PDB file of C-alpha atoms in Angstrom:
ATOM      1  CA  UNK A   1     104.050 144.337 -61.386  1.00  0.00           C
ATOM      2  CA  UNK A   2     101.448 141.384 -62.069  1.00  0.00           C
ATOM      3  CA  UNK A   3     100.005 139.100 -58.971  1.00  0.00           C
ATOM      4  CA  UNK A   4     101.702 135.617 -59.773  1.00  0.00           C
ATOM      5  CA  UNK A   5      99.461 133.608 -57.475  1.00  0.00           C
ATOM      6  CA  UNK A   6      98.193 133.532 -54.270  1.00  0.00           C
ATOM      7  CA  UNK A   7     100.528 130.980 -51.641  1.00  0.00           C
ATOM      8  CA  UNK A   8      98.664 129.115 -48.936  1.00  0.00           C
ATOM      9  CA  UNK A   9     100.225 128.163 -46.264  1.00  0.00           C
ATOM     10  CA  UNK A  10      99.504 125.186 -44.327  1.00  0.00           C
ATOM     11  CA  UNK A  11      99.827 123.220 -41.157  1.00  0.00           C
ATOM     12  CA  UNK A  12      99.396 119.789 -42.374  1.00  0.00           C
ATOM     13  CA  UNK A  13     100.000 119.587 -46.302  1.00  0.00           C
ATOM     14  CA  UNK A  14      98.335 116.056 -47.301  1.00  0.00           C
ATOM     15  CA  UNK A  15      95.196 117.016 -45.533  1.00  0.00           C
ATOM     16  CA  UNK A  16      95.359 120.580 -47.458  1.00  0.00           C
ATOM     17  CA  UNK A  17      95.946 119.512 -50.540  1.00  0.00           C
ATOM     18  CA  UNK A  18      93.311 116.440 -50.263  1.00  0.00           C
ATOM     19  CA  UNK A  19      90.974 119.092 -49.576  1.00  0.00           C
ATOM     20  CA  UNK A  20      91.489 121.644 -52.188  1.00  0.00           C
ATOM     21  CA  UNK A  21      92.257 118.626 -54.554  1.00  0.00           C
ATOM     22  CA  UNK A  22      89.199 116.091 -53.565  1.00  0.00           C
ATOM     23  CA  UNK A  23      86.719 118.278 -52.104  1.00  0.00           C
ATOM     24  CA  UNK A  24      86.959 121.283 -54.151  1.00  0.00           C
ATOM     25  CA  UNK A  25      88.062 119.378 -57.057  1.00  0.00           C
ATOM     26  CA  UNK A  26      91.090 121.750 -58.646  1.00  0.00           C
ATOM     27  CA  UNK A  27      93.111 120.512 -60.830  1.00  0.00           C
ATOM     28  CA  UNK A  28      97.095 120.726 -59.501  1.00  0.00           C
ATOM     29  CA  UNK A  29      99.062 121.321 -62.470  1.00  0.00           C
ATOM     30  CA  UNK A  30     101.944 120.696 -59.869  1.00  0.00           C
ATOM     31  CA  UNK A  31     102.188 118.111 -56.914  1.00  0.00           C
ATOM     32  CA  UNK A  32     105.459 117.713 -54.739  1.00  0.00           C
ATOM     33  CA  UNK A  33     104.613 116.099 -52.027  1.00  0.00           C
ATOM     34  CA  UNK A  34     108.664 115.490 -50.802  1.00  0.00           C
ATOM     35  CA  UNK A  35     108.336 119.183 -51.138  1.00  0.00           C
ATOM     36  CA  UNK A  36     105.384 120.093 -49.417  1.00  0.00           C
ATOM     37  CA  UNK A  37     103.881 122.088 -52.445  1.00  0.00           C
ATOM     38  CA  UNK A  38     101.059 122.238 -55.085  1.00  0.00           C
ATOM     39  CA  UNK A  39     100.040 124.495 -57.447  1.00  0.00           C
ATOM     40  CA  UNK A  40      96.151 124.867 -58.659  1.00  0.00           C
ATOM     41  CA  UNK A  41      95.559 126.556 -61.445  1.00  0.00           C
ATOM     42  CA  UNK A  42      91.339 127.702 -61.471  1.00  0.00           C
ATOM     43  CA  UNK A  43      91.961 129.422 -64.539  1.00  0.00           C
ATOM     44  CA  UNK A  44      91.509 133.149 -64.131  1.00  0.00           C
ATOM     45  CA  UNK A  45      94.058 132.529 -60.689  1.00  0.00           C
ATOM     46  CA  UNK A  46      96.293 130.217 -59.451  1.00  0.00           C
ATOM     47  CA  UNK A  47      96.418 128.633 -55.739  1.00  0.00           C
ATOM     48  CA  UNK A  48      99.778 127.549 -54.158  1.00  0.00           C
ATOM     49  CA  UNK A  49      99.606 125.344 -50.924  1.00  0.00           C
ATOM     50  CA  UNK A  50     103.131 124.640 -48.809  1.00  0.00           C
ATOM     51  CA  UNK A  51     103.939 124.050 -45.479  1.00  0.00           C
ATOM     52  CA  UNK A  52     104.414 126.090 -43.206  1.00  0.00           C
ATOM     53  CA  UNK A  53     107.691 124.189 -42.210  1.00  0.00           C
ATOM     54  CA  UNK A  54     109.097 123.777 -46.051  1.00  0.00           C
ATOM     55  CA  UNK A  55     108.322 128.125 -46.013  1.00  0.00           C
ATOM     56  CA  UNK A  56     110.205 128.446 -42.989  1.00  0.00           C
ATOM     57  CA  UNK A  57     112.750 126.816 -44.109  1.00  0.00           C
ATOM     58  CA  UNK A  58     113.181 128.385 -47.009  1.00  0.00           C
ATOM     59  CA  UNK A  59     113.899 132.145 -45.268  1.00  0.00           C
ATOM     60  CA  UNK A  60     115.111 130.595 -41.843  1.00  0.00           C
ATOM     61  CA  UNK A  61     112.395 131.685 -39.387  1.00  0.00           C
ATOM     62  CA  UNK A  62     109.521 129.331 -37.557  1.00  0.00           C
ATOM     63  CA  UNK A  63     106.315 129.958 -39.023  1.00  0.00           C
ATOM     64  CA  UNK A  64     104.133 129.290 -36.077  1.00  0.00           C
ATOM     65  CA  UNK A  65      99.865 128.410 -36.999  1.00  0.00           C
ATOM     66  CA  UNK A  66      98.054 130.735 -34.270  1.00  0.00           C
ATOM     67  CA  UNK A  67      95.473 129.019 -32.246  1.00  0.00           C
ATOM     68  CA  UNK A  68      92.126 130.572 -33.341  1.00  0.00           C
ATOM     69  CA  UNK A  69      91.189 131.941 -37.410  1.00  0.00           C
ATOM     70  CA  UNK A  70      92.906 134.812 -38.413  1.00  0.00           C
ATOM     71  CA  UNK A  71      90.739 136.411 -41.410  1.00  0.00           C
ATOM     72  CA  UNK A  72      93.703 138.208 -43.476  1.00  0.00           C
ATOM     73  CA  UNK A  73      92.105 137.369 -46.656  1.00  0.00           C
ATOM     74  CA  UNK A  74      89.495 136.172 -48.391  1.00  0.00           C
ATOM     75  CA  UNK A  75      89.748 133.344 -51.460  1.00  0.00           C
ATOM     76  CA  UNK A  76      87.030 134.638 -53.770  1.00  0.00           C
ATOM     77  CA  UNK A  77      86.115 131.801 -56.149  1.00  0.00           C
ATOM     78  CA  UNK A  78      83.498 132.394 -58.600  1.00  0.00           C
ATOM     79  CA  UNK A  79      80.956 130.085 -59.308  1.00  0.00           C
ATOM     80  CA  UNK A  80      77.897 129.402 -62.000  1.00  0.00           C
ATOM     81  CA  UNK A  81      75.810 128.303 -58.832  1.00  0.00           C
ATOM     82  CA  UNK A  82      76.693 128.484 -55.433  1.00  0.00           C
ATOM     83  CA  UNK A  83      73.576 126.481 -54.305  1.00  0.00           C
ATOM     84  CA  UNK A  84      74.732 123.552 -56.357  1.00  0.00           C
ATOM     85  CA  UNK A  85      78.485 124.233 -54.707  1.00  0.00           C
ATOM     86  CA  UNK A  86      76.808 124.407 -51.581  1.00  0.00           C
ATOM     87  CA  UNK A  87      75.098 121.063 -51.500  1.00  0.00           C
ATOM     88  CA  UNK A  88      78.108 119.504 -53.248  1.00  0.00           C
ATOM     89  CA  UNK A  89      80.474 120.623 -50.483  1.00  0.00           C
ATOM     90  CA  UNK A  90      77.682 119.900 -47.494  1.00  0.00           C
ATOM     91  CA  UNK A  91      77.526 116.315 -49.291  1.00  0.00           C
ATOM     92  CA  UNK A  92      81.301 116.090 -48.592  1.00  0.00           C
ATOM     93  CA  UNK A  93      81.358 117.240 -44.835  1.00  0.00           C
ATOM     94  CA  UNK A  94      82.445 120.647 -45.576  1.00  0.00           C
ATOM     95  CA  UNK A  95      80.696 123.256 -43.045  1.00  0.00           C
ATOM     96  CA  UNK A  96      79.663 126.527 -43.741  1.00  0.00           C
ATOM     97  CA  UNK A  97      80.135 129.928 -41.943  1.00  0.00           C
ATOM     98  CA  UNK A  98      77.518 130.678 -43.723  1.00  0.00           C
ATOM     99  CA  UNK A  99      74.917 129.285 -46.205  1.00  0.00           C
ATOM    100  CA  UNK A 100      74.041 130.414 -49.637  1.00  0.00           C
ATOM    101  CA  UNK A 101      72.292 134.132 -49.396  1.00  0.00           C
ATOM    102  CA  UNK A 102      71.908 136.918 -51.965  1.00  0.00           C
ATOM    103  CA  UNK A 103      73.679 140.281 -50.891  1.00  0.00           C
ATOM    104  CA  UNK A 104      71.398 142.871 -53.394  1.00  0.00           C
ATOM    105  CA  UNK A 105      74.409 145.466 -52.854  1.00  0.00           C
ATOM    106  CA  UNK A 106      76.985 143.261 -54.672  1.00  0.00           C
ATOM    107  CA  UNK A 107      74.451 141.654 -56.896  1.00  0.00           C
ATOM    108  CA  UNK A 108      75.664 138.633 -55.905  1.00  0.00           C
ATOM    109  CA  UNK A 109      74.893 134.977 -54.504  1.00  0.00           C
ATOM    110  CA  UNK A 110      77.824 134.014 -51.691  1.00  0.00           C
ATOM    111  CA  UNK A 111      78.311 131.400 -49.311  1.00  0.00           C
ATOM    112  CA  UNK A 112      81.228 131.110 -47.256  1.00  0.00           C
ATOM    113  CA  UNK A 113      83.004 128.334 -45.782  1.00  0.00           C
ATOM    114  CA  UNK A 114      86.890 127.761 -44.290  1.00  0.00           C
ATOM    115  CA  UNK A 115      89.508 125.473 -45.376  1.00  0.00           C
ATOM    116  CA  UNK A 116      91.642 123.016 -43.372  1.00  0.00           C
ATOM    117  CA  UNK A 117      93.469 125.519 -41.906  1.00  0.00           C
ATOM    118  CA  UNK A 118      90.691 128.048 -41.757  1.00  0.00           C
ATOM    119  CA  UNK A 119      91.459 130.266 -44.498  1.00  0.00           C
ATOM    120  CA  UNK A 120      88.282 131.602 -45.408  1.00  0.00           C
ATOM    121  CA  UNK A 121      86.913 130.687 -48.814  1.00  0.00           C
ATOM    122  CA  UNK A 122      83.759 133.050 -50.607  1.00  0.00           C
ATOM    123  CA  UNK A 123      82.012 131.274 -53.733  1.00  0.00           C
ATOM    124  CA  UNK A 124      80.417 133.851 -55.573  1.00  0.00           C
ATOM    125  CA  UNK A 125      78.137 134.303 -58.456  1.00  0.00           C
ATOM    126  CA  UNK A 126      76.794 137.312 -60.048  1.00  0.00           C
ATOM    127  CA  UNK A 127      73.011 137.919 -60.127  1.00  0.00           C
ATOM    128  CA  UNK A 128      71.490 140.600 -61.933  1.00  0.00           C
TER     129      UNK A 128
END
């Protein structure tokens, strides 16, 4: 058994995929926006966003957003700097949870922010 991808889903796709498109500047390898779905490929992982509606659709059940952040995962995207990710994302409006810090237990440089619909998103870069 292999992990395809990892599927996003979202409340409102345009604004979704305009973020993971313009802000974090992916590449979608596919777009379908009459189906609510793109697919970002970062290389080492790919990203699928769709709607909540088209998913719901597709096995017959509402798939309700909850009203506050539910943390069920983490997107872990690796980075050569996160301070230069940092400032490139504050430059666009994106807000950090939290700002660019070293964490000397994971050897590593993170800053986290959340998406659109607040799936939480960890850049990372290794430090030794």
């Amino acid at each position: 058994m292999n992990l395809l991808q990892v599927r996003i889903l979202v409340h409102d796709f345009q604004k979704s995929a305009a973020f993971y498109k313009d802000v974090l500047e992916l590449k979608a390898d596919w777009y379908e926006e009459s189906m609510e779905y793109a697919l970002f490929n970062t290389g080492a992982a790919r990203i699928e966003l769709l709607s909540r509606k088209a998913m719901g659709e597709a096995i017959g059940e509402e798939l309700r957003q909850g009203e506050s952040y539910e943390t069920n995962f983490i997107l872990n995207m690796e980075v050569d700097d996160v301070d230069a990710e940092y400032n490139r994302l504050r430059d666009k409006g994106v807000l950090f949870v939290k700002e660019p810090f070293d964490h000397p237990a994971w050897q590593a440089r993170l800053a986290h922010f959340r998406d659109i619909d607040g799936t939480l998103i960890e850049f990372y870069q290794a430090v030794k």
